[in-house]
């Protein structure tokens, strides 16, 4: 009995230590906490957006609600890769079956964890996507697909199941925030949308790295195939989108391949880049980082434009007359407007 | 999978569960499968070397122990020589691939991978199987007829990385015997494993950047002295930590491996030091090199000749020659670069000089009477510590000239003239190191005085035992240098 009590106490203390040492993503890198927020909002969404920063910064579910009565949520995270998107999609189906799944195709340019940049940078992005996922077989598969060589050498997937093994040395960097948010989780997004209210105009042309490979990689296509199959199994319409953004460049060769694929698979593919004028995006006022991503004004314009397509081509219903749903979304809208007014 | 990887404890735990679930007669098969899996997981690129040693030693031992070889020692000899040559050659080949220039020479060839590091555990399993083969030759051990049981003895996974080196008569029967579950033994084993991880990950690996920085700075004088001290602590934490993990894991399975250390830094003279540091290698060298050389016909003839012509010193010439050969072999076992030969010869020189100067010491002590004073004991300990540190620093410089240059700088450059360069450690690192080294020293002192600490704790309040074990676990988890973002350091002795 004593032994079991000791084990229990030990487990509890280790759990507390793990909670204390894990990053809280409440400061400058708020996007690291986005994936975790979904579980409190799962269910009742007609549309789920999945992808990288081009979804969680460029689309606003609140605008989709206000303009069209579409209920949606964004499962986005920084530099989310296609294999992560796939497993997030698989996980999402465990919580709800949306009518439409929107996938941002920019991440198809990466074909392996190594192709996304330096190992340490990739690892940091992996963490921001995977640490927030709940324990499940989906997480396990997502982790194993995402590990960098360096991570595989040092414990690999285990460090995602027990983040203490990764963050054990944060004891020297702990701040008051780590204690404050130990038992209390602070949501930072509006249905997965990370609001950016600042303006930093695009003043000079962003120079992209030259295209190294005109063909999108095999791994990307395999995961896209899996996405198509998964969505069909659940009776969900998969929509491919290329969200507005000047950088990184979405080369026309890639666009041609995705267009061709969408045609073959009878998928809706919306490339928003050529429609930027129609959308009304002004890169002097609608970006917060010189043209890489949209700010709230740009995101609202993009969402209003894209929502029309979703409504018309996917036949999504308007929920604004449904009392319960409306009450929930009106509360969300108030929080959104207040945040916008405060500029946070 | 490395021993430092979080998979290793999980792998061991899974193996333990299976081990205590199967009937006793099946347990050794679980261990063999586990050892095989570990090797495949950790070093499958080098599997050929392990198989060569296993098959050749098994067959040679069978040839020597069965049939005509059993009766006639002369018929056994060719098998012994052949097998020893094959295995020693394989070891030497691998070690020679690590010599400077080998990388360029072998670039693009099929054996280029050998320039990356030694095959996993080759130095240790070669030594262990050679010992077994000589025992079979001498007739002190019956050859193992079951290839699986023999393979388990040669490649028992916890001791594969850096020993200890075990004898077949001591380890073989334990590995194949049935071991019922014993909670106390399991708990003792786990505590020892944790203590090993503490020494390796919290102390040795935290010190590693400082040792590397000092080496790269080409430091001389005082900096070199600091380097020798830090390297001594790093090597002690690393090597004893690794061996503690091996002994602890084995203990969990009910297998008792021989101890490899007994508070070596408390030794007061060289002979004592070598009876406390890497004891199993010392025993192996004594049994299979020193004694055979001492009693060999040429050495006996030389001894007789020297005794007749050189008097008292002549009596000891044979022993000194055997000592020299033993240290040469020990040096070669550590590596083929000249520094290891110098290291072996320096150790030999100190032992011989100590022996020759014994009458002088006796006269000195009878005159001053300091021998029994407590402070003199401390002085002897510090003297020994510093002396062995200076010799051990040979490990750090492949070119002996570099080593001697630094050694001489201790006398030519005033110690305080050479400022110690930045060591790459933060204040928190030093704090942890101070606490960790303090804990290590305290444990050593308590072990020296009271014997097994685990036994003491077991007899005391269980909550104290649980608390201390948990504290150790937390210290390893929090303060250990491991995982992504750290330059992982392999066990130092896995390179020898």
GROMACS .gro file of C-alpha atoms in nm, chain A residues 103-331:
model
  229
  103UNK     CA    1  -0.686   2.269  -4.658
  104UNK     CA    2  -0.433   2.539  -4.744
  105UNK     CA    3  -0.197   2.392  -5.004
  106UNK     CA    4   0.113   2.605  -4.937
  107UNK     CA    5   0.261   2.336  -4.711
  108UNK     CA    6   0.275   2.097  -5.007
  109UNK     CA    7   0.605   2.255  -5.099
  110UNK     CA    8   0.764   2.065  -4.811
  111UNK     CA    9   0.822   1.699  -4.872
  112UNK     CA   10   1.007   1.591  -4.555
  113UNK     CA   11   1.077   1.734  -4.210
  114UNK     CA   12   1.429   1.814  -4.327
  115UNK     CA   13   1.309   2.016  -4.627
  116UNK     CA   14   1.136   2.273  -4.406
  117UNK     CA   15   1.452   2.438  -4.276
  118UNK     CA   16   1.703   2.390  -4.000
  119UNK     CA   17   1.649   2.104  -3.756
  120UNK     CA   18   1.609   2.330  -3.456
  121UNK     CA   19   1.356   2.552  -3.633
  122UNK     CA   20   1.160   2.251  -3.754
  123UNK     CA   21   1.161   2.105  -3.407
  124UNK     CA   22   1.026   2.428  -3.262
  125UNK     CA   23   0.743   2.427  -3.519
  126UNK     CA   24   0.675   2.058  -3.460
  127UNK     CA   25   0.633   2.134  -3.094
  128UNK     CA   26   0.388   2.415  -3.161
  129UNK     CA   27   0.166   2.180  -3.356
  130UNK     CA   28   0.208   1.851  -3.177
  131UNK     CA   29   0.241   1.946  -2.810
  132UNK     CA   30  -0.112   2.083  -2.818
  133UNK     CA   31  -0.266   1.760  -2.949
  134UNK     CA   32  -0.430   1.528  -2.700
  135UNK     CA   33  -0.283   1.184  -2.652
  136UNK     CA   34  -0.424   0.954  -2.920
  137UNK     CA   35  -0.310   0.728  -3.201
  138UNK     CA   36  -0.343   1.030  -3.432
  139UNK     CA   37  -0.092   1.221  -3.225
  140UNK     CA   38   0.143   0.924  -3.221
  141UNK     CA   39   0.127   0.895  -3.600
  142UNK     CA   40   0.162   1.271  -3.647
  143UNK     CA   41   0.467   1.276  -3.422
  144UNK     CA   42   0.635   0.987  -3.598
  145UNK     CA   43   0.576   1.145  -3.936
  146UNK     CA   44   0.717   1.477  -3.816
  147UNK     CA   45   1.035   1.387  -3.629
  148UNK     CA   46   1.359   1.536  -3.751
  149UNK     CA   47   1.674   1.327  -3.761
  150UNK     CA   48   1.801   1.505  -3.451
  151UNK     CA   49   1.478   1.429  -3.267
  152UNK     CA   50   1.490   1.063  -3.368
  153UNK     CA   51   1.837   1.037  -3.216
  154UNK     CA   52   1.721   1.167  -2.881
  155UNK     CA   53   1.412   0.988  -2.769
  156UNK     CA   54   1.196   1.086  -3.063
  157UNK     CA   55   0.827   1.031  -3.011
  158UNK     CA   56   0.862   0.968  -2.639
  159UNK     CA   57   0.951   1.330  -2.577
  160UNK     CA   58   0.615   1.430  -2.726
  161UNK     CA   59   0.426   1.193  -2.502
  162UNK     CA   60   0.623   1.309  -2.199
  163UNK     CA   61   0.722   1.670  -2.276
  164UNK     CA   62   0.913   1.685  -1.948
  165UNK     CA   63   1.188   1.497  -2.133
  166UNK     CA   64   1.210   1.789  -2.376
  167UNK     CA   65   1.153   2.088  -2.151
  168UNK     CA   66   1.341   1.957  -1.847
  169UNK     CA   67   1.599   2.233  -1.869
  170UNK     CA   68   1.348   2.520  -1.864
  171UNK     CA   69   1.377   2.536  -1.485
  172UNK     CA   70   1.629   2.815  -1.524
  173UNK     CA   71   1.393   3.020  -1.745
  174UNK     CA   72   1.068   2.987  -1.548
  175UNK     CA   73   0.866   3.305  -1.512
  176UNK     CA   74   0.558   3.407  -1.314
  177UNK     CA   75   0.351   3.317  -1.622
  178UNK     CA   76   0.453   2.953  -1.595
  179UNK     CA   77   0.308   2.940  -1.246
  180UNK     CA   78   0.001   3.150  -1.334
  181UNK     CA   79  -0.097   2.926  -1.623
  182UNK     CA   80  -0.006   2.599  -1.458
  183UNK     CA   81  -0.367   2.508  -1.382
  184UNK     CA   82  -0.540   2.761  -1.599
  185UNK     CA   83  -0.531   2.773  -1.978
  186UNK     CA   84  -0.560   3.109  -2.144
  187UNK     CA   85  -0.716   3.094  -2.493
  188UNK     CA   86  -0.555   3.333  -2.737
  189UNK     CA   87  -0.758   3.284  -3.054
  190UNK     CA   88  -1.105   3.348  -3.188
  191UNK     CA   89  -1.214   3.002  -3.309
  192UNK     CA   90  -0.857   2.932  -3.410
  193UNK     CA   91  -0.803   3.274  -3.570
  194UNK     CA   92  -0.508   3.461  -3.424
  195UNK     CA   93  -0.597   3.826  -3.446
  196UNK     CA   94  -0.330   4.069  -3.560
  197UNK     CA   95  -0.441   4.430  -3.544
  198UNK     CA   96  -0.117   4.607  -3.634
  199UNK     CA   97  -0.027   4.748  -3.973
  200UNK     CA   98   0.314   4.722  -4.136
  201UNK     CA   99   0.279   4.808  -4.503
  202UNK     CA  100   0.461   4.626  -4.773
  203UNK     CA  101   0.718   4.886  -4.871
  204UNK     CA  102   0.961   4.676  -5.067
  205UNK     CA  103   0.929   4.371  -5.284
  206UNK     CA  104   0.988   4.050  -5.092
  207UNK     CA  105   1.256   3.847  -5.263
  208UNK     CA  106   1.177   3.481  -5.263
  209UNK     CA  107   1.431   3.206  -5.270
  210UNK     CA  108   1.446   3.056  -5.620
  211UNK     CA  109   1.227   2.755  -5.683
  212UNK     CA  110   1.440   2.447  -5.634
  213UNK     CA  111   1.197   2.191  -5.765
  214UNK     CA  112   0.909   2.254  -6.002
  215UNK     CA  113   0.743   1.929  -5.902
  216UNK     CA  114   0.564   1.906  -5.569
  217UNK     CA  115   0.705   1.615  -5.370
  218UNK     CA  116   0.579   1.258  -5.362
  219UNK     CA  117   0.507   1.265  -4.988
  220UNK     CA  118   0.283   1.567  -5.030
  221UNK     CA  119   0.080   1.396  -5.298
  222UNK     CA  120   0.048   1.081  -5.088
  223UNK     CA  121  -0.089   1.279  -4.795
  224UNK     CA  122  -0.321   1.474  -5.020
  225UNK     CA  123  -0.452   1.141  -5.155
  226UNK     CA  124  -0.506   1.026  -4.798
  227UNK     CA  125  -0.693   1.348  -4.719
  228UNK     CA  126  -0.920   1.295  -5.017
  229UNK     CA  127  -0.995   0.937  -4.910
  230UNK     CA  128  -1.049   1.034  -4.547
  231UNK     CA  129  -1.291   1.311  -4.632
  232UNK     CA  130  -1.482   1.088  -4.874
  233UNK     CA  131  -1.512   0.818  -4.606
  234UNK     CA  132  -1.678   1.075  -4.380
  235UNK     CA  133  -1.889   1.236  -4.649
  236UNK     CA  134  -1.706   1.564  -4.607
  237UNK     CA  135  -1.619   1.790  -4.898
  238UNK     CA  136  -1.248   1.868  -4.921
  239UNK     CA  137  -1.172   2.219  -5.048
  240UNK     CA  138  -0.820   2.318  -5.142
  241UNK     CA  139  -0.726   2.680  -5.099
  242UNK     CA  140  -0.424   2.897  -5.151
  243UNK     CA  141  -0.469   3.183  -4.916
  244UNK     CA  142  -0.352   3.538  -5.006
  245UNK     CA  143   0.009   3.618  -4.926
  246UNK     CA  144   0.308   3.759  -5.109
  247UNK     CA  145   0.564   3.541  -4.948
  248UNK     CA  146   0.655   3.254  -4.958
  249UNK     CA  147   0.587   3.244  -5.330
  250UNK     CA  148   0.329   2.999  -5.458
  251UNK     CA  149   0.484   2.924  -5.799
  252UNK     CA  150   0.257   2.887  -6.098
  253UNK     CA  151   0.407   2.541  -6.173
  254UNK     CA  152   0.281   2.423  -5.835
  255UNK     CA  153  -0.052   2.588  -5.890
  256UNK     CA  154  -0.087   2.408  -6.226
  257UNK     CA  155  -0.022   2.070  -6.060
  258UNK     CA  156  -0.274   2.131  -5.783
  259UNK     CA  157  -0.531   2.258  -6.034
  260UNK     CA  158  -0.481   1.943  -6.241
  261UNK     CA  159  -0.511   1.722  -5.934
  262UNK     CA  160  -0.828   1.899  -5.818
  263UNK     CA  161  -0.980   1.854  -6.163
  264UNK     CA  162  -0.900   1.482  -6.164
  265UNK     CA  163  -1.035   1.431  -5.813
  266UNK     CA  164  -1.332   1.664  -5.868
  267UNK     CA  165  -1.226   1.887  -5.581
  268UNK     CA  166  -1.283   2.257  -5.542
  269UNK     CA  167  -0.950   2.442  -5.555
  270UNK     CA  168  -0.954   2.814  -5.484
  271UNK     CA  169  -0.636   3.005  -5.552
  272UNK     CA  170  -0.696   3.346  -5.394
  273UNK     CA  171  -0.375   3.500  -5.526
  274UNK     CA  172  -0.511   3.614  -5.865
  275UNK     CA  173  -0.828   3.744  -5.695
  276UNK     CA  174  -0.652   3.979  -5.454
  277UNK     CA  175  -0.782   4.288  -5.630
  278UNK     CA  176  -1.136   4.151  -5.633
  279UNK     CA  177  -1.104   4.065  -5.263
  280UNK     CA  178  -0.988   4.419  -5.203
  281UNK     CA  179  -0.662   4.347  -5.028
  282UNK     CA  180  -0.440   4.649  -4.999
  283UNK     CA  181  -0.089   4.548  -4.901
  284UNK     CA  182  -0.032   4.895  -4.757
  285UNK     CA  183  -0.304   4.854  -4.494
  286UNK     CA  184  -0.404   4.487  -4.474
  287UNK     CA  185  -0.084   4.328  -4.355
  288UNK     CA  186   0.086   4.342  -4.018
  289UNK     CA  187   0.426   4.216  -4.131
  290UNK     CA  188   0.509   4.374  -4.462
  291UNK     CA  189   0.314   4.136  -4.686
  292UNK     CA  190   0.374   3.793  -4.535
  293UNK     CA  191   0.041   3.765  -4.358
  294UNK     CA  192  -0.284   3.958  -4.336
  295UNK     CA  193  -0.391   4.162  -4.037
  296UNK     CA  194  -0.748   4.159  -3.910
  297UNK     CA  195  -0.869   4.398  -4.178
  298UNK     CA  196  -0.719   4.181  -4.453
  299UNK     CA  197  -0.842   3.858  -4.291
  300UNK     CA  198  -1.198   3.994  -4.279
  301UNK     CA  199  -1.185   4.084  -4.647
  302UNK     CA  200  -1.044   3.743  -4.741
  303UNK     CA  201  -1.301   3.564  -4.525
  304UNK     CA  202  -1.592   3.760  -4.668
  305UNK     CA  203  -1.482   3.672  -5.021
  306UNK     CA  204  -1.410   3.309  -4.946
  307UNK     CA  205  -1.729   3.265  -4.740
  308UNK     CA  206  -1.935   3.352  -5.046
  309UNK     CA  207  -1.766   3.071  -5.239
  310UNK     CA  208  -1.820   2.828  -4.952
  311UNK     CA  209  -2.183   2.918  -4.927
  312UNK     CA  210  -2.250   2.906  -5.299
  313UNK     CA  211  -2.041   2.606  -5.399
  314UNK     CA  212  -2.062   2.393  -5.088
  315UNK     CA  213  -2.420   2.470  -5.001
  316UNK     CA  214  -2.353   2.557  -4.639
  317UNK     CA  215  -2.656   2.656  -4.433
  318UNK     CA  216  -2.699   2.988  -4.255
  319UNK     CA  217  -2.726   2.917  -3.880
  320UNK     CA  218  -2.798   3.271  -3.771
  321UNK     CA  219  -3.165   3.198  -3.710
  322UNK     CA  220  -3.090   2.906  -3.480
  323UNK     CA  221  -3.123   3.036  -3.129
  324UNK     CA  222  -2.872   2.822  -2.940
  325UNK     CA  223  -2.605   2.841  -3.207
  326UNK     CA  224  -2.664   3.210  -3.249
  327UNK     CA  225  -2.626   3.276  -2.876
  328UNK     CA  226  -2.293   3.100  -2.868
  329UNK     CA  227  -2.162   3.282  -3.175
  330UNK     CA  228  -2.288   3.621  -3.062
  331UNK     CA  229  -2.084   3.579  -2.745
   0.00000   0.00000   0.00000
